[in-house]
PDB file of C-alpha atoms in Angstrom:
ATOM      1  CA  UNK A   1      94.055  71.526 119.006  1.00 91.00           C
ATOM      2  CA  UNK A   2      91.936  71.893 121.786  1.00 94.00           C
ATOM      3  CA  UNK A   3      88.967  74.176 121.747  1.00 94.00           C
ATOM      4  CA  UNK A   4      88.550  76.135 125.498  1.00 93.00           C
ATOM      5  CA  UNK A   5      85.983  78.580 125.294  1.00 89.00           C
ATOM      6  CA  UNK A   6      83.574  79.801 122.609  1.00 87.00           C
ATOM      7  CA  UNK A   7      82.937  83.171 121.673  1.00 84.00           C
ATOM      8  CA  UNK A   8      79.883  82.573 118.758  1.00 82.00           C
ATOM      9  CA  UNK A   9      78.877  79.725 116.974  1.00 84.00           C
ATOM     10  CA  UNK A  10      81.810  79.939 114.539  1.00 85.00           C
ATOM     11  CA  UNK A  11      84.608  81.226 116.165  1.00 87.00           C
ATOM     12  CA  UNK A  12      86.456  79.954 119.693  1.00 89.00           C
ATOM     13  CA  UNK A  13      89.404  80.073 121.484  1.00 90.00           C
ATOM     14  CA  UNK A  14      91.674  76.787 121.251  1.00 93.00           C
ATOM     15  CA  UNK A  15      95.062  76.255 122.660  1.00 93.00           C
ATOM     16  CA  UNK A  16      97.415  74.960 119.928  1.00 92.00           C
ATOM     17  CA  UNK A  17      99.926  71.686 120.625  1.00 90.00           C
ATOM     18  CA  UNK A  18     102.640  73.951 122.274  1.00 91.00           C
ATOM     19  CA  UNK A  19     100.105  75.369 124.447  1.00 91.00           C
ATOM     20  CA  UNK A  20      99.674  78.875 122.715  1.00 91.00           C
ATOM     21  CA  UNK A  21      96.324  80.973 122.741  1.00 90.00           C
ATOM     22  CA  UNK A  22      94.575  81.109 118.991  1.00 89.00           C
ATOM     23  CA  UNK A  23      91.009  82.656 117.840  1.00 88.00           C
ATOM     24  CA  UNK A  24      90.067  80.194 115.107  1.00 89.00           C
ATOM     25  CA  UNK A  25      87.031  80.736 112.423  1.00 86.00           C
ATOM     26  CA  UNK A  26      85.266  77.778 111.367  1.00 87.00           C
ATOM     27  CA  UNK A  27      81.575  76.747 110.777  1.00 86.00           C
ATOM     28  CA  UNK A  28      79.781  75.617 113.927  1.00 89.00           C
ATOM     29  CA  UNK A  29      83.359  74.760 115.811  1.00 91.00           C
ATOM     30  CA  UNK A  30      81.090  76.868 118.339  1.00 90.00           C
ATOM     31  CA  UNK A  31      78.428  74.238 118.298  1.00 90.00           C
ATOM     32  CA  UNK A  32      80.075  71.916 120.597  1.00 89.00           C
ATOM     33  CA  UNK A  33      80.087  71.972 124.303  1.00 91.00           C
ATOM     34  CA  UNK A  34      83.972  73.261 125.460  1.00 89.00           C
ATOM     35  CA  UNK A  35      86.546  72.402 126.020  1.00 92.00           C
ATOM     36  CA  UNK A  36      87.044  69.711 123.332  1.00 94.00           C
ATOM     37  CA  UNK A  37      89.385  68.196 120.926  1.00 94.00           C
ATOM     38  CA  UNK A  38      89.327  69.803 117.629  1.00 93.00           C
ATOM     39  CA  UNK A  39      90.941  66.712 115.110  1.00 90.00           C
ATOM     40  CA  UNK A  40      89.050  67.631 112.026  1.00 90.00           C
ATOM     41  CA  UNK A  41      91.770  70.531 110.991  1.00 90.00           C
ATOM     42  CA  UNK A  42      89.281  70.943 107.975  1.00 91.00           C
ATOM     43  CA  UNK A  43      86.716  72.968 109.441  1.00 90.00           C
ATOM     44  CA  UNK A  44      88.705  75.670 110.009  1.00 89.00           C
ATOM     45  CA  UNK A  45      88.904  78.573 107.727  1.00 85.00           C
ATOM     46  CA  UNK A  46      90.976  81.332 109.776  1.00 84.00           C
ATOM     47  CA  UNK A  47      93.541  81.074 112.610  1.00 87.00           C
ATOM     48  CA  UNK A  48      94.941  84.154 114.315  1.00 84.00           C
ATOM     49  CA  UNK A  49      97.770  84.614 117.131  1.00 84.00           C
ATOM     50  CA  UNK A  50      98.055  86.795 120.350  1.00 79.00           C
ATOM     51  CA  UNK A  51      94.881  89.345 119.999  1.00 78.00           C
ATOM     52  CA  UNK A  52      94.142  92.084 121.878  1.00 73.00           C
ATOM     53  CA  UNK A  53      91.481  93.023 123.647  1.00 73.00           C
ATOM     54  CA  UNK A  54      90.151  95.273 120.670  1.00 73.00           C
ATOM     55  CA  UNK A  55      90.294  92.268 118.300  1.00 79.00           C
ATOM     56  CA  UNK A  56      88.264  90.253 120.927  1.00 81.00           C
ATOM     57  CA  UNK A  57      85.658  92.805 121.569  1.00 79.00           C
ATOM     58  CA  UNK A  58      84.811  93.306 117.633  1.00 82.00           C
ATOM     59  CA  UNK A  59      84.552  89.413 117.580  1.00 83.00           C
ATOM     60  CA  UNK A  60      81.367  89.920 120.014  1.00 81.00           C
ATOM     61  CA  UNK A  61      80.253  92.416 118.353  1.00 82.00           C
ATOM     62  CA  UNK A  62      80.545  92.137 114.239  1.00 85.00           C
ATOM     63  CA  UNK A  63      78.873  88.949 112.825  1.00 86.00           C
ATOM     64  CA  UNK A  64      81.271  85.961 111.245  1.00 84.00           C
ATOM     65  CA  UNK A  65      80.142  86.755 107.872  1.00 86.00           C
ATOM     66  CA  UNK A  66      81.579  89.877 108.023  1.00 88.00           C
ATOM     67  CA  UNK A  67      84.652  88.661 109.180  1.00 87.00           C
ATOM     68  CA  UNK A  68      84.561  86.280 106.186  1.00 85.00           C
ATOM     69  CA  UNK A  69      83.858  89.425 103.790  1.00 88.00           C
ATOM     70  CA  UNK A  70      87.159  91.258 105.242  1.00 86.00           C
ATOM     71  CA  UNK A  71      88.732  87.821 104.487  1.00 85.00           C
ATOM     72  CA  UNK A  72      88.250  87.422 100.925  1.00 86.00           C
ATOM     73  CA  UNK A  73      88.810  91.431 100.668  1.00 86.00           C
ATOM     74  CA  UNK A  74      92.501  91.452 102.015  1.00 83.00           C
ATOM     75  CA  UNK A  75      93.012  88.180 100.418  1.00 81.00           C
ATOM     76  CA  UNK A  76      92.247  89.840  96.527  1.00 85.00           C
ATOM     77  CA  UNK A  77      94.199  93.212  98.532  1.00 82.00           C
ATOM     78  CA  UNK A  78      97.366  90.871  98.815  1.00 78.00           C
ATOM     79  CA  UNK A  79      96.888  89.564  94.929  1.00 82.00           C
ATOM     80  CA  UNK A  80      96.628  92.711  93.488  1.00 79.00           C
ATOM     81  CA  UNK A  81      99.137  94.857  95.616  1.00 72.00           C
ATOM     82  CA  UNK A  82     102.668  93.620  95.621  1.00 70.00           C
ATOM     83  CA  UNK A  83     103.141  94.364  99.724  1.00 68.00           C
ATOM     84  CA  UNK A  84     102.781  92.174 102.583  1.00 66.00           C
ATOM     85  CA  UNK A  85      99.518  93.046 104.264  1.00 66.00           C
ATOM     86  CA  UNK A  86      99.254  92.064 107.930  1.00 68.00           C
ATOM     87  CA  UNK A  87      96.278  88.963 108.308  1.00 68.00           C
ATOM     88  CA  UNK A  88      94.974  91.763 111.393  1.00 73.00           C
ATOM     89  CA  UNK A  89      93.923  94.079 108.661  1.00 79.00           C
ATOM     90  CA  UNK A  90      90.772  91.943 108.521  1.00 84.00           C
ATOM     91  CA  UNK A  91      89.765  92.913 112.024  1.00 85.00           C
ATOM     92  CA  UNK A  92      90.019  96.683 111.357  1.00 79.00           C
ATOM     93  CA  UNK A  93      88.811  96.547 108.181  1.00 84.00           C
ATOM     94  CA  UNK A  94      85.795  94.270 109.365  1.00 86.00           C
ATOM     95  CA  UNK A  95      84.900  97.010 111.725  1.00 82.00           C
ATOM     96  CA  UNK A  96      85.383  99.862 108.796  1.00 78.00           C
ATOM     97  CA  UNK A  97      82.392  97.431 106.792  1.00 83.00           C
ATOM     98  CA  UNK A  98      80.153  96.971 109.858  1.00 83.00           C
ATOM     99  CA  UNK A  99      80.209 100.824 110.203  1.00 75.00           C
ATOM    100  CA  UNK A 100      79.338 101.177 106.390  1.00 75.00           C
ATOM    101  CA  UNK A 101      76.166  98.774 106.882  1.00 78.00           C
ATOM    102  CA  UNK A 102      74.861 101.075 110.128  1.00 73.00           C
ATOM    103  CA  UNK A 103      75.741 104.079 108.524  1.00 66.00           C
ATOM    104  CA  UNK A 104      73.237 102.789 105.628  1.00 68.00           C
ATOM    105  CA  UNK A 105      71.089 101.270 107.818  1.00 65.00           C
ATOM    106  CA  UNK A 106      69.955 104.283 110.024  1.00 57.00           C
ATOM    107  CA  UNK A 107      71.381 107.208 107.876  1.00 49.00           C
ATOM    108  CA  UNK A 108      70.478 106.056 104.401  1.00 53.00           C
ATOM    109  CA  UNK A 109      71.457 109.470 102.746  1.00 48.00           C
ATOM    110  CA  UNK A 110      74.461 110.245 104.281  1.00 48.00           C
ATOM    111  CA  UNK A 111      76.865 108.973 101.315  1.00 50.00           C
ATOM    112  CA  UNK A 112      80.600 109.916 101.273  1.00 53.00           C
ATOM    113  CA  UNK A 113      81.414 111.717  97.665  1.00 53.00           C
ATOM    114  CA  UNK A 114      83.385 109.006  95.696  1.00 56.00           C
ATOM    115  CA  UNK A 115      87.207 110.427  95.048  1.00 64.00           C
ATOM    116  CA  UNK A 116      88.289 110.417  91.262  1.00 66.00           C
ATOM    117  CA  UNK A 117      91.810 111.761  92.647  1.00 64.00           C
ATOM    118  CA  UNK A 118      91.744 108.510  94.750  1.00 67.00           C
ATOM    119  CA  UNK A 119      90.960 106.170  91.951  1.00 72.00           C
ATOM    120  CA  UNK A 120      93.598 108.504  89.755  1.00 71.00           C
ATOM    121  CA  UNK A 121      96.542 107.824  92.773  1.00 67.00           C
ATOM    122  CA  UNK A 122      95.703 104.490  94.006  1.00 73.00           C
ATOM    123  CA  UNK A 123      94.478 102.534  91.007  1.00 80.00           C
ATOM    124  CA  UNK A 124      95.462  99.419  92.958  1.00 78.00           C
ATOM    125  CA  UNK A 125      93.607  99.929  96.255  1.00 77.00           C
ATOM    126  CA  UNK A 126      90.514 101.600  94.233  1.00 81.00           C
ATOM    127  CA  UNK A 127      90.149  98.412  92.741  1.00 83.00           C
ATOM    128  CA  UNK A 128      90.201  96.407  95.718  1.00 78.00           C
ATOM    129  CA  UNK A 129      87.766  98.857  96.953  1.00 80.00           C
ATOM    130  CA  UNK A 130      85.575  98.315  93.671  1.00 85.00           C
ATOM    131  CA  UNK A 131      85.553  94.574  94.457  1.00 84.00           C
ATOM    132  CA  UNK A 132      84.721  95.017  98.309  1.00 80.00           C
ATOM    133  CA  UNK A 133      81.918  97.099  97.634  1.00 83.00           C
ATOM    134  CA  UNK A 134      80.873  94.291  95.167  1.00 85.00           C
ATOM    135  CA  UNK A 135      80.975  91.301  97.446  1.00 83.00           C
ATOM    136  CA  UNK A 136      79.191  92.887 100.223  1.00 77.00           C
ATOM    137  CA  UNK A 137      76.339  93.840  98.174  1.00 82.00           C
ATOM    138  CA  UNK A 138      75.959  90.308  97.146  1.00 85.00           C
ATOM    139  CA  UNK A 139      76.917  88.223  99.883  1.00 79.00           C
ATOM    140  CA  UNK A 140      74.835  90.628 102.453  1.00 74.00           C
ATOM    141  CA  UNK A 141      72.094  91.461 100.363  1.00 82.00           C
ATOM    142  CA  UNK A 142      72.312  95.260 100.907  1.00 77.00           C
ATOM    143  CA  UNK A 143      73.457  98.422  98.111  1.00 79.00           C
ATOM    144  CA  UNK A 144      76.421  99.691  99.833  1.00 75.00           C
ATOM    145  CA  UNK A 145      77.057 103.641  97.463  1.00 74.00           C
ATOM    146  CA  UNK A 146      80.298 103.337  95.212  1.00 76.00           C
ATOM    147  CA  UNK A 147      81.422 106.205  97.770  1.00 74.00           C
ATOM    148  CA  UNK A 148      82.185 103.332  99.895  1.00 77.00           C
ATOM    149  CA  UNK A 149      84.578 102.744  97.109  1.00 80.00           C
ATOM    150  CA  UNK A 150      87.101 105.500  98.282  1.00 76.00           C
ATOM    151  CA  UNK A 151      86.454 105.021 102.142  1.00 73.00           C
ATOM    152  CA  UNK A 152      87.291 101.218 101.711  1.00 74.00           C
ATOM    153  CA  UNK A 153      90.471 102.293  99.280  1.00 75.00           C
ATOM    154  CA  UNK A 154      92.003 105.063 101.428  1.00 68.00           C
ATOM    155  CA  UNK A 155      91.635 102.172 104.356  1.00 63.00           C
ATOM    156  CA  UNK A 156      93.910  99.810 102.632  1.00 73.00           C
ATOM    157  CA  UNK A 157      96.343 102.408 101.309  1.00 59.00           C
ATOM    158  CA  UNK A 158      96.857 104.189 104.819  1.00 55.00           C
ATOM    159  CA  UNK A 159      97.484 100.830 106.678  1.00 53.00           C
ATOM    160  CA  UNK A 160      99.512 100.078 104.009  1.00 53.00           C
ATOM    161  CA  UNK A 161     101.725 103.390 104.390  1.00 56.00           C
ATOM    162  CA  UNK A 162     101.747 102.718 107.940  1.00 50.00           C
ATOM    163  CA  UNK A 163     103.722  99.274 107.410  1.00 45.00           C
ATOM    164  CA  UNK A 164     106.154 100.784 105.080  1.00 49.00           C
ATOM    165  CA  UNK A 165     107.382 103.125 107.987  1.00 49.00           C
ATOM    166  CA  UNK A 166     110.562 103.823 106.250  1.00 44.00           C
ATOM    167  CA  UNK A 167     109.193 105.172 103.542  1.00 46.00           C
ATOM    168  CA  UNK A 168     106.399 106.906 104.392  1.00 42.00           C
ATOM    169  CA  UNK A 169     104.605 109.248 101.572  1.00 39.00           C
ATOM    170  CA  UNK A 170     104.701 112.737 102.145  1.00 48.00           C
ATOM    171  CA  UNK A 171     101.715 114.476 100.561  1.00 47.00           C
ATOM    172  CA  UNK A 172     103.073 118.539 101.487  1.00 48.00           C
ATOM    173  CA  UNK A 173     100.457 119.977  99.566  1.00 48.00           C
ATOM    174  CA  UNK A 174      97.919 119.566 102.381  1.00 58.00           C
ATOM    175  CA  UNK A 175     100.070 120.823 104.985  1.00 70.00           C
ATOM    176  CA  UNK A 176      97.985 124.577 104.075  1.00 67.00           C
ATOM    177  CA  UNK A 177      95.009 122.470 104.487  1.00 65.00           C
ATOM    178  CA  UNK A 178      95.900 120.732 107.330  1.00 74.00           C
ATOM    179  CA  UNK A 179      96.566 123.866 109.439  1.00 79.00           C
ATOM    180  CA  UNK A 180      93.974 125.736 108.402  1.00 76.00           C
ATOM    181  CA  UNK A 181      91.093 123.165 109.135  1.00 76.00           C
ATOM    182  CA  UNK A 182      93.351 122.626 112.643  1.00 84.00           C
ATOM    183  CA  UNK A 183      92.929 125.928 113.557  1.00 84.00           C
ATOM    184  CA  UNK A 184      89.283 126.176 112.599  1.00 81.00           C
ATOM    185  CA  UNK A 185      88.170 123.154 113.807  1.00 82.00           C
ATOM    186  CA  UNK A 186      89.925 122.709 116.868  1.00 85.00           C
ATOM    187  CA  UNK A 187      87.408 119.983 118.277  1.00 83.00           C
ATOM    188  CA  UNK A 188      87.558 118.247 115.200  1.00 82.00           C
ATOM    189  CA  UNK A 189      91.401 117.932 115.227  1.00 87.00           C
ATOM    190  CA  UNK A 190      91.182 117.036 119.218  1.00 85.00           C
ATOM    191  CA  UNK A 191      88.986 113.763 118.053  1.00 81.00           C
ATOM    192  CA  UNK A 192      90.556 112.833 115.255  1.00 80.00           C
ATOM    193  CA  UNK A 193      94.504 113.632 117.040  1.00 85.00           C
ATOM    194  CA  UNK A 194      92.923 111.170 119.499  1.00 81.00           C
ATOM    195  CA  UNK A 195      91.758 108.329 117.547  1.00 77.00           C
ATOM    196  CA  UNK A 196      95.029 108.220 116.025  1.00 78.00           C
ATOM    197  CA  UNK A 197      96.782 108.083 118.877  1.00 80.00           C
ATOM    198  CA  UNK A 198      95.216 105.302 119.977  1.00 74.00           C
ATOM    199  CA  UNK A 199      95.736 103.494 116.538  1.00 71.00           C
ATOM    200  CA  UNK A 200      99.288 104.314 117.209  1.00 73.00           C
ATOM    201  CA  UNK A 201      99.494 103.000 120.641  1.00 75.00           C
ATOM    202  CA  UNK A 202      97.725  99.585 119.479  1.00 68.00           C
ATOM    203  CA  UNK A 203     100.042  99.063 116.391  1.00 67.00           C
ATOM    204  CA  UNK A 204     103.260 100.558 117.103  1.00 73.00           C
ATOM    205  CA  UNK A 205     103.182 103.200 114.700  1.00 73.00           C
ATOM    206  CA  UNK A 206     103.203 107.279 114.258  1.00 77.00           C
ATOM    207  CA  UNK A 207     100.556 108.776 112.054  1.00 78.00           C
ATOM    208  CA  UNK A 208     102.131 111.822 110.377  1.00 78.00           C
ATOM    209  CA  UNK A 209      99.914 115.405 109.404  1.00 81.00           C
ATOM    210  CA  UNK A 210      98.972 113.496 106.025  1.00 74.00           C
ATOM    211  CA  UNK A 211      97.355 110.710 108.180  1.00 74.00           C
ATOM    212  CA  UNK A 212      95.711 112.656 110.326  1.00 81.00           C
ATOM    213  CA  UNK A 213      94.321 115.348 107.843  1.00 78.00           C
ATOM    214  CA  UNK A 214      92.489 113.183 106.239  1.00 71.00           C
ATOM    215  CA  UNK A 215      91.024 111.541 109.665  1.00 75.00           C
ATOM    216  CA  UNK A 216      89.951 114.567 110.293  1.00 78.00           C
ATOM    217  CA  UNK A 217      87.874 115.021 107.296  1.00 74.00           C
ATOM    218  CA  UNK A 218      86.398 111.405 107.801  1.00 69.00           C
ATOM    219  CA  UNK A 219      85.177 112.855 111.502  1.00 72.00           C
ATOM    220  CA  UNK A 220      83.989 116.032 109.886  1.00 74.00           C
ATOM    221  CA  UNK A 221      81.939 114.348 107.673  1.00 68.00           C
ATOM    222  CA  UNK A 222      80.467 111.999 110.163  1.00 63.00           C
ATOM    223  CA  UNK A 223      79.566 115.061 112.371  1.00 66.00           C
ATOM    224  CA  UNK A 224      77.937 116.587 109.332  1.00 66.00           C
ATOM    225  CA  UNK A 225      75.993 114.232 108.488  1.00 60.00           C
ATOM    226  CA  UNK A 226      74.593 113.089 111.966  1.00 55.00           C
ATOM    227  CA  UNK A 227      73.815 116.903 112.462  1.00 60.00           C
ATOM    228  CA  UNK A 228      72.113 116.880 109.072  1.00 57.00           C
ATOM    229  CA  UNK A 229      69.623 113.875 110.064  1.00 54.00           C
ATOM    230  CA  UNK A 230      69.122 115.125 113.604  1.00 50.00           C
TER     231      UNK A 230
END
């Protein structure tokens, strides 16, 4: 495999034996000068296929440990929930934890409420969630709140629905909800009807009112809090 362009110290670009673009994650395979021969097959820890831009700007930007974090997270997600995850989660879900470290880094009391309906519905993602919120603290050092918990569970359980496409989960109770905070937050709804959009256009998928309901609280909350510390 040879090794064309280096984006940190441990993670590059290589072109594989039939000539096809990769992003590979290894200790220091950054260290050399490129291009070069990669032989030693060993040293790398994560391989992925045909990125887009997205993925390659939140390499720049999110450190490699991070990247290793979402890594061991999805790969106790996939041992615990019996679904195929896709090996991208770890990008977005990367980018969920390096928002949960600034968040605690510059707004230290802004905590999301942890969700005992989540942890009563989704038993499975809540304790992936449980064990994310674990590792980081460890591995980086820091005391990431058990509200994290929730954020980090409704993460895997919404990409999740969005790869079972056929059998999406309707939750009609909120559509009351749904309407009512679309009606009185109509900036709100405009942000969040974006974002999704977006998410939709980059993984070929159509976020439904449950989806985007609950987006829309995320944003709320964000807006809430930055107002609160302002």
């Amino acid at each position: 495999m040879r090794v064309v362009k280096k984006i940190n110290n441990n993670v590059v670009v290589c072109l594989d034996q039939h000539g096809e673009e990769l992003v590979a994650f290894g200790k220091g395979l950054g260290f050399q000068k490129v291009p070069y021969e990669l032989t030693d097959m060993t040293k790398v820890t994560m391989t992925f296929y045909k990125l887009n831009y997205q993925y390659y700007q939140l390499l720049k930007e999110i450190s490699t440990e991070i990247f290793d974090l979402s890594a061991a997270i999805v790969e106790r997600a996939q041992a615990l929930i019996p679904r195929i995850l896709n090996p991208n989660m770890i990008f977005s879900l990367a980018d969920h934890i390096n928002f949960a470290i600034t968040r605690l880094t510059h707004y230290k009391s802004a905590q999301l409420p942890f969700s005992y309906d989540v942890e009563q519905l989704y038993p499975q993602e809540t304790d992936v969630g449980y064990y994310a919120v674990r590792l980081i603290n460890r591995r980086l050092n820091i005391q990431l709140p058990v509200s994290e918990v929730t954020a980090i569970a409704m993460h895997l359980r919404y990409y999740i629905k969005r790869m079972k496409k056929h059998e999406q989960i309707s939750e009609n109770d909120n559509s009351k909800l749904f309407n009512t905070m679309r009606h009185d937050e109509p900036e709100i709804y405009l942000v969040a009807k974006r974002i999704a959009d977006y998410v939709d256009s980059q993984l070929d998928t159509n976020s439904n009112d449950d989806e985007l309901f609950y987006l829309m609280i995320y944003v709320k909350r964000i807006v809430n809090k930055i107002n609160t510390q302002a």
